[in-house]
Steps between C-alpha positions, in 0.01 A plus 500: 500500500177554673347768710173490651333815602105485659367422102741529300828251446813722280684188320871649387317881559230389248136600723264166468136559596333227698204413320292175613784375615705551177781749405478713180845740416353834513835724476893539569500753755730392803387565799314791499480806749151374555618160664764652693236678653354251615801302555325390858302235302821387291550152551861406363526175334730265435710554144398152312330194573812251483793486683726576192349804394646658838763774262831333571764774551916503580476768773816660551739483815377834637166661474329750621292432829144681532419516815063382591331656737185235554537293217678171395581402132486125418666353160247474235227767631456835395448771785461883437707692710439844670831689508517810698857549636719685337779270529263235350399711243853584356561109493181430297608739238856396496390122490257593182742691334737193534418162449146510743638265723500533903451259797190607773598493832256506808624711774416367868264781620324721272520786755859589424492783211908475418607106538845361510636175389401382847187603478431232164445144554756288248276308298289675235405449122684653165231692257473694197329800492188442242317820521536853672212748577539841608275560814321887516684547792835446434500125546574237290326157488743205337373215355811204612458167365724266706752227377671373765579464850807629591756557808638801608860538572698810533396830436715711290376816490202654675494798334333615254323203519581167692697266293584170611676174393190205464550119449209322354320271669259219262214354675545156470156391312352145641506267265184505281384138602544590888122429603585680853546769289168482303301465811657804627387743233191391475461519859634871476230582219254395654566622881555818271179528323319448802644828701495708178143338500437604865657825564340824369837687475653220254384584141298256307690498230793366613309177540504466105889598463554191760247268273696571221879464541593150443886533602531375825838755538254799377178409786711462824671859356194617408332473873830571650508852358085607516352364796466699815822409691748635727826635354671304769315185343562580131869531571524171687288328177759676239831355746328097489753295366342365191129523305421221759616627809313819397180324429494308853569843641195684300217209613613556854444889436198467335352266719604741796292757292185296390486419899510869638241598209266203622537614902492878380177418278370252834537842716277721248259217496457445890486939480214493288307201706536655817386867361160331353492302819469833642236627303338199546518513879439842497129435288409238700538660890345775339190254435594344814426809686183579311401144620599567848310814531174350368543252798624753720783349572734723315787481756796263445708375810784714548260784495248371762788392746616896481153597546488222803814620653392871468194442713695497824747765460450818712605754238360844444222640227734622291710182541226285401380716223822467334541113526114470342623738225824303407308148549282607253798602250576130553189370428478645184851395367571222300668208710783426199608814515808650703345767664278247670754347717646839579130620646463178706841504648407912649151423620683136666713769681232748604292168667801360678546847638450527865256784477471638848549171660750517809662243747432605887777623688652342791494751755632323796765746497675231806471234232662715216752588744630135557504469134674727364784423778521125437540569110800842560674563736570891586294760289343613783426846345335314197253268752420791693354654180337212367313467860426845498298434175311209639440721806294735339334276313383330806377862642372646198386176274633649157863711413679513202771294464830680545785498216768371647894547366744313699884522394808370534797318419421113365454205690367668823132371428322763316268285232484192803321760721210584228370132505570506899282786515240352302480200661431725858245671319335164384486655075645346219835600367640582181829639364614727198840495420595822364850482441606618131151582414481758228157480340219749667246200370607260693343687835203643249445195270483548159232631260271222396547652143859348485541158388632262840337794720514378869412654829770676706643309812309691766182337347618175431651477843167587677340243269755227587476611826122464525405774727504907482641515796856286467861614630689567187887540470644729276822373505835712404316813399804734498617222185214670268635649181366731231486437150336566166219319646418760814637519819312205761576737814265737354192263456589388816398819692100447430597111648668640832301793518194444740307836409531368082502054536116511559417550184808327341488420079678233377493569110399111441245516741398856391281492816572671879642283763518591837867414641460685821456190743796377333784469748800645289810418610837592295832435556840664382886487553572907423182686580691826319429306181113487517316773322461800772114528419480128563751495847280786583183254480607269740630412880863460495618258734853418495627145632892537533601193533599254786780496790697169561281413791185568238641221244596308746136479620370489133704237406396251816157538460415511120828426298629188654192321519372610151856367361414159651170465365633593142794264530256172648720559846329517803628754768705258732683393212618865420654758798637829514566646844489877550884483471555399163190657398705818579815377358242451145363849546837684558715335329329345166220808466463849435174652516192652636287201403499105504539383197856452484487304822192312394742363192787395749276278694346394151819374448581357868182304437574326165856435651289296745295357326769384272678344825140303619496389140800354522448355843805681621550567859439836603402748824205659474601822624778689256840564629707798370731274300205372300361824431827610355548153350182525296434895506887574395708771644354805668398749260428819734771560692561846404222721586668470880663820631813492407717790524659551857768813611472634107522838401267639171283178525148509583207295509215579310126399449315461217160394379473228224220311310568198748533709764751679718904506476783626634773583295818711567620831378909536470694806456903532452732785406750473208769778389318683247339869427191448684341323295133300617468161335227259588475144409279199594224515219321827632198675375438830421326604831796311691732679319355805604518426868846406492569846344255662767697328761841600368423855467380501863809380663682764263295800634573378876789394498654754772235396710649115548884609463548395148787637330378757159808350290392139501186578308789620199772234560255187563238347267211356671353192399168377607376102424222248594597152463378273298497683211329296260171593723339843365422661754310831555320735717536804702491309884895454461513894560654512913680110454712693230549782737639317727684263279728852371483667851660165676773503183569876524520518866655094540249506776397116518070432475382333823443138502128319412390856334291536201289766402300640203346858377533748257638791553565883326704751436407675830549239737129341523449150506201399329229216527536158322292221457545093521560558882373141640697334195815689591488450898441111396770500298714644772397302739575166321832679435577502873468908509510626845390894431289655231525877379166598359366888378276617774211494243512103517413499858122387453602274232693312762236532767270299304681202483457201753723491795656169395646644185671771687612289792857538553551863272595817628385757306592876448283810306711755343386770336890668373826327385671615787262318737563179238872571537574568871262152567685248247896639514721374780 
């Protein structure tokens, strides 16, 4: 036997010095404590040089099975072992007290601590234990020689140890003529050579082990067990059906090796050339420059066309002594470097700033009239404010742009307006869509210290934008959240703040910009979501939503015609009368906006285009049946009073993100203990008015004839359909009131009556808001008569005279105003 160890080869545990490449005896010591502790540089070798003087053994039927961690045994090498497990441990003293025989199992992943027979692949190699070192700390390190491969069949016992029946399995040995097989180890000494050759981790003396084992057997074992492969691949070697089959397997291997060493050893190379390529460039722009400067022409071309483009900007001192400072960085940094391209890309940004450059206002306020109502129809209170603007601008030649919120439910032409408005005003527009942001950088840019720094979108939309002056949409900005990061709402106050935005920092730019000719104009569905400080910055204007006869409009002078130009239709080819436009609006749609009804004529549209496509005969103008035919069945039929000669039913209004709704409070009485149970997916505050209201009735009930024993013998229940719908809010307060009142008293609720208002325990009906949502949504209902707190009065004053057309409406300022106007 042979073992190889950095200088040293121990022949049968005799130590042989290497000496000019001969081997003297020196003395029969084993292996030594000294080698195992350097048992990193142990190279096992393979037992003998010929194939016979592999130790032939008749292993028994069972044996015990140790299990390997990260190691694989192969027939005819000898491998030291660490063994640390205690389980492990107890076999390799049992096995050496017995006849030193075991087989060495590989276990599938190393990461497992307690295996199971599952755990083991089947195929693994029989060994005697040669040699066993005790380890300082309580290891032991086991010197196996293997003999044979061998299969794995039942286990027996697991315990103390694993123990396991094992059939033998030869390697069927080429024949020793078989040139194939020849070629193939010398191909696999070789390719082996060279990556021990190549690699610095391989040691060098495993290069003379491989010169000098003849047996073909004891090589392909020999490279099998010591060269740097995977388990996964040593395993898959030791299973090959045959020396052969193994030897094919361990050129493809080690020619998948030698490869990824040359491309690994290509990549270091191409490192190294490009860092003295660095150094090289670096020495000569240094001489470059010296050159340039003697010529005075030390200025290379991306510099001089900042330089050129900074002549013409109107910027401040302080502006301009801060771009000559941070051109001058530039100047002296080396172009290779990374910090280079990060210094041109800011002082790019502070040229292509429009430094106090502005567009001129169009202030024929007639002009801006006729455009803003030929792109919206309605907003009246919005143009009036605009022209007021351009008004004084006219009069006094300079005013600070107002900030301007505008809310309301979706679709009713909110972030349209803002590029309306600037195209009145004759300024460029830009939008910022702040829905979901949650970083305070993005409005304040980013530290140039950070690596991918960028400007915050207020400055890069003024830069896009091209002038300091622009209409800018701030799009959703109740949809801001807080994070880790900051909160955006925050660094949006300096922004919409025109006392602070003159002297706005962006942290990229880390210079003041003046924002306050900036026409600001944001937009929101809940205004009771925006930050107070930053509602309390700004001019709420709220745009309800549209009547019927509003969409109606909307939809014959925008919608239609913009359908037909997306769809390649021209506008003979596609008509909707103000008939079935209604029949689409009140039937198919429910909301304050458009949009829904700007998707059903989408869809009208492709159906005809799909019908001039396939040169089928059609009408221009759509009939009813078509519109059901291609819009389906009517999908809002319900929102239509309903309820006729009931008693304890009431309609309701309420205020959702999409606008108003009416929705109906019930009340019944059951035999019970009076008992109060409300249903209908209520909230906490509705709750609360349904237990205000009940307590009401029960402290008047002498006053309206109500009986004192049907408050014990009758439980009261209270529900709002649809009761999947959470619904919530205080504004429910006098409908429920009059919902329990009506049930209590059976007096029936007049017809075409809704009403809305919160109420107390005294009596006092109370204020509410969403009033133009909720009259809309009663009057598409068909609602005749509207019961409104006293409070709301100016609320309804306010709105246009075609909103209100048709409505009765009644203040009340107690619950038994509210009652003796809706009871019969």
């Amino acid at each position: 036997m042979y073992y190889l160890c950095k200088d040293c080869i121990y022949t049968d545990f005799f130590m042989a010095k290497k000496d000019n490449n001969d081997f003297s005896i020196i003395d029969d010591l084993g292996l030594s404590a000294d080698i195992n502790e350097q048992r990193h540089q142990v190279i096992p070798i393979i037992a003998g040089n010929d194939d016979d003087t592999i130790e032939s053994v008749e292993l028994p039927e069972v044996l015990p099975i140790l299990t390997l961690r990260s190691s694989v045994l192969f027939p005819g090498a000898i491998t030291p072992i660490t063994v640390g497990r205690e389980k492990s441990i107890a076999l390799v003293r049992a096995v050496q007290a017995d006849n030193g025989l075991l087989g060495a199992v590989l276990q599938r992943n190393a990461e497992i601590e307690t295996p199971t027979p599952d755990d083991m692949y089947r195929i693994g190699t029989a060994a005697r234990i040669l040699k066993i070192l005790e380890m300082p700390n309580g290891n032991l390190t086991v010197i196996l020689s293997g003999l044979e491969k061998i299969e794995v069949g039942e286990y027996i016992s697991t315990e103390p140890f694993f123990k396991a029946r094992v059939t033998p399995l030869l390697d069927a040995t080429p024949d020793k003529n078989s040139v194939e097989f020849d070629a193939l180890v010398e191909s696999i000494r070789d390719v082996a050579l060279n990556i021990i050759n190549t690699s610095p981790s391989m040691p060098k003396e495993a290069s003379f082990a491989i010169k000098n084992i003849d047996s073909h057997r004891g090589i392909v074992n020999f490279i099998c067990s010591n060269l740097d492969f995977s388990d996964d691949d040593r395993q898959m070697l030791l299973e090959a059906p045959g020396l052969l089959a193994r030897s094919r397997k361990l050129l493809e291997i080690l020619i998948r090796e030698q490869q990824l060493l040359e491309i690994k050893q290509d990549i270091q190379g191409k490192v190294k050339q490009e860092i003295d390529k660095q150094q090289r460039d670096y020495y000569l722009q240094q001489q470059m420059r010296t050159i340039q400067q003697e010529l005075g022409e030390d200025e290379d071309g991306d510099i001089a066309r900042l330089r050129e483009a900074a002549k013409d900007k109107k910027w401040s001192d302080a502006t301009k002594a801060m771009f000559e400072k941070e051109l001058s960085k530039l100047e002296r940094l080396n172009p290779a470097v990374a910090e280079y391209s990060v210094q041109m890309t800011y002082l790019q940004l502070v040229v292509d700033l429009p430094w106090e450059e502005y567009t001129e206002d169009n202030l024929d306020l007639k002009c801006a009239r006729e455009q803003l109502d030929a792109d919206h129809f309605g907003l009246e209170e919005v143009k009036e404010r605009i022209l007021e603007h351009l008004a004084v601008i006219k009069l006094k030649g300079d005013l600070k742009s107002p900030i301007i919120c505008l809310y309301g439910p979706p679709g009713v032409g909110k972030t349209s307006l803002g590029k309306s408005v600037a195209t009145a005003l004759g300024r460029k527009f830009g939008r910022i869509a702040l829905g979901g942001l949650h970083d305070e950088a993005e409005i304040r840019g980013h530290r140039r210290t950070y690596i991918g720094a960028m400007p915050g979108r207020i400055i890069e939309t003024i830069k896009r934008c091209g002038s300091s002056n622009p209409v800018i949409i701030l799009d959703e900005v109740d949809k801001l959240t807080v994070s880790n990061h900051g909160d955006p709402s925050s660094a949006l106050l300096e922004v919409l703040d025109p006392e602070q935005n003159t002297t706005f920092h962006d942290n990229y730019l880390d210079m003041e910009y003046d924002l306050s000719k900036v026409l600001f104009i944001a937009t929101a569905n809940d205004i009771s979501a925006v930050n107070p400080a930053l509602r309390d910055r700004m001019e709420l204007i709220n745009i309800p939503g549209y009547i019927l006869e509003d969409k109606v409009e909307i939809a014959e002078r925008h919608l239609v015609h913009k359908q037909c130009e997306t769809h390649g239709l021209s506008d003979e080819q596609m008509v909707v009368d103000r008939d079935m436009m209604r029949k689409i609006i009140s039937e198919y749609t429910r909301e304050s906006g458009v949009r829904s009804l700007d998707k059903h004529l989408a869809k009208l549209a492709r159906a005809r285009a799909k019908s001039i496509a396939f040169e089928e005969e059609f009408s221009p103008a759509f009939t009813a049946e078509e519109i059901t035919k291609i819009l389906g069945k009517p999908k809002f039929l319900n929102d239509e009073y309903e309820i006729k000669d009931m008693v304890g039913v009431v309609t309701g209004l309420a205020w959702t993100q999409v606008g108003g709704d009416i929705l109906y409070i019930e009340s019944i009485l059951t035999p019970g203990k009076g008992k109060l149970s409300l249903t209908g997916s209520l909230g906490d505050v509705m709750k609360e008015s349904a237990t205000i209201a009940y307590e009401w009735v029960k402290a008047h009930y002498k006053e309206y004839g109500i009986n004192e024993e049907v408050f014990e013998k009758f439980d009261l229940n209270i529900h709002v359909p649809e009761g999947a719908t959470p619904k919530d809010g205080p504004s429910a307060g006098i409908t429920m009131i009059t919902s329990i009142m009506s049930t209590y008293t059976g007096r029936k609720v007049k017809e075409r009556i809704a009403m809305t208002g919160e109420t107390t325990l005294r009596g006092r009906v109370l204020p509410i808001g969403g009033v133009k949502e909720k009259i809309l949504a009663a009057k598409r209902a068909g609602i005749h008569t509207i019961l409104l707190p006293e409070e709301n009065r100016k609320d309804v004053e306010e709105i246009t005279a075609d909103y209100i057309e048709g409505l009765t409406f009644h203040y009340v300022r107690t619950n038994e105003q509210v009652l003796e106007l809706a009871l019969e």
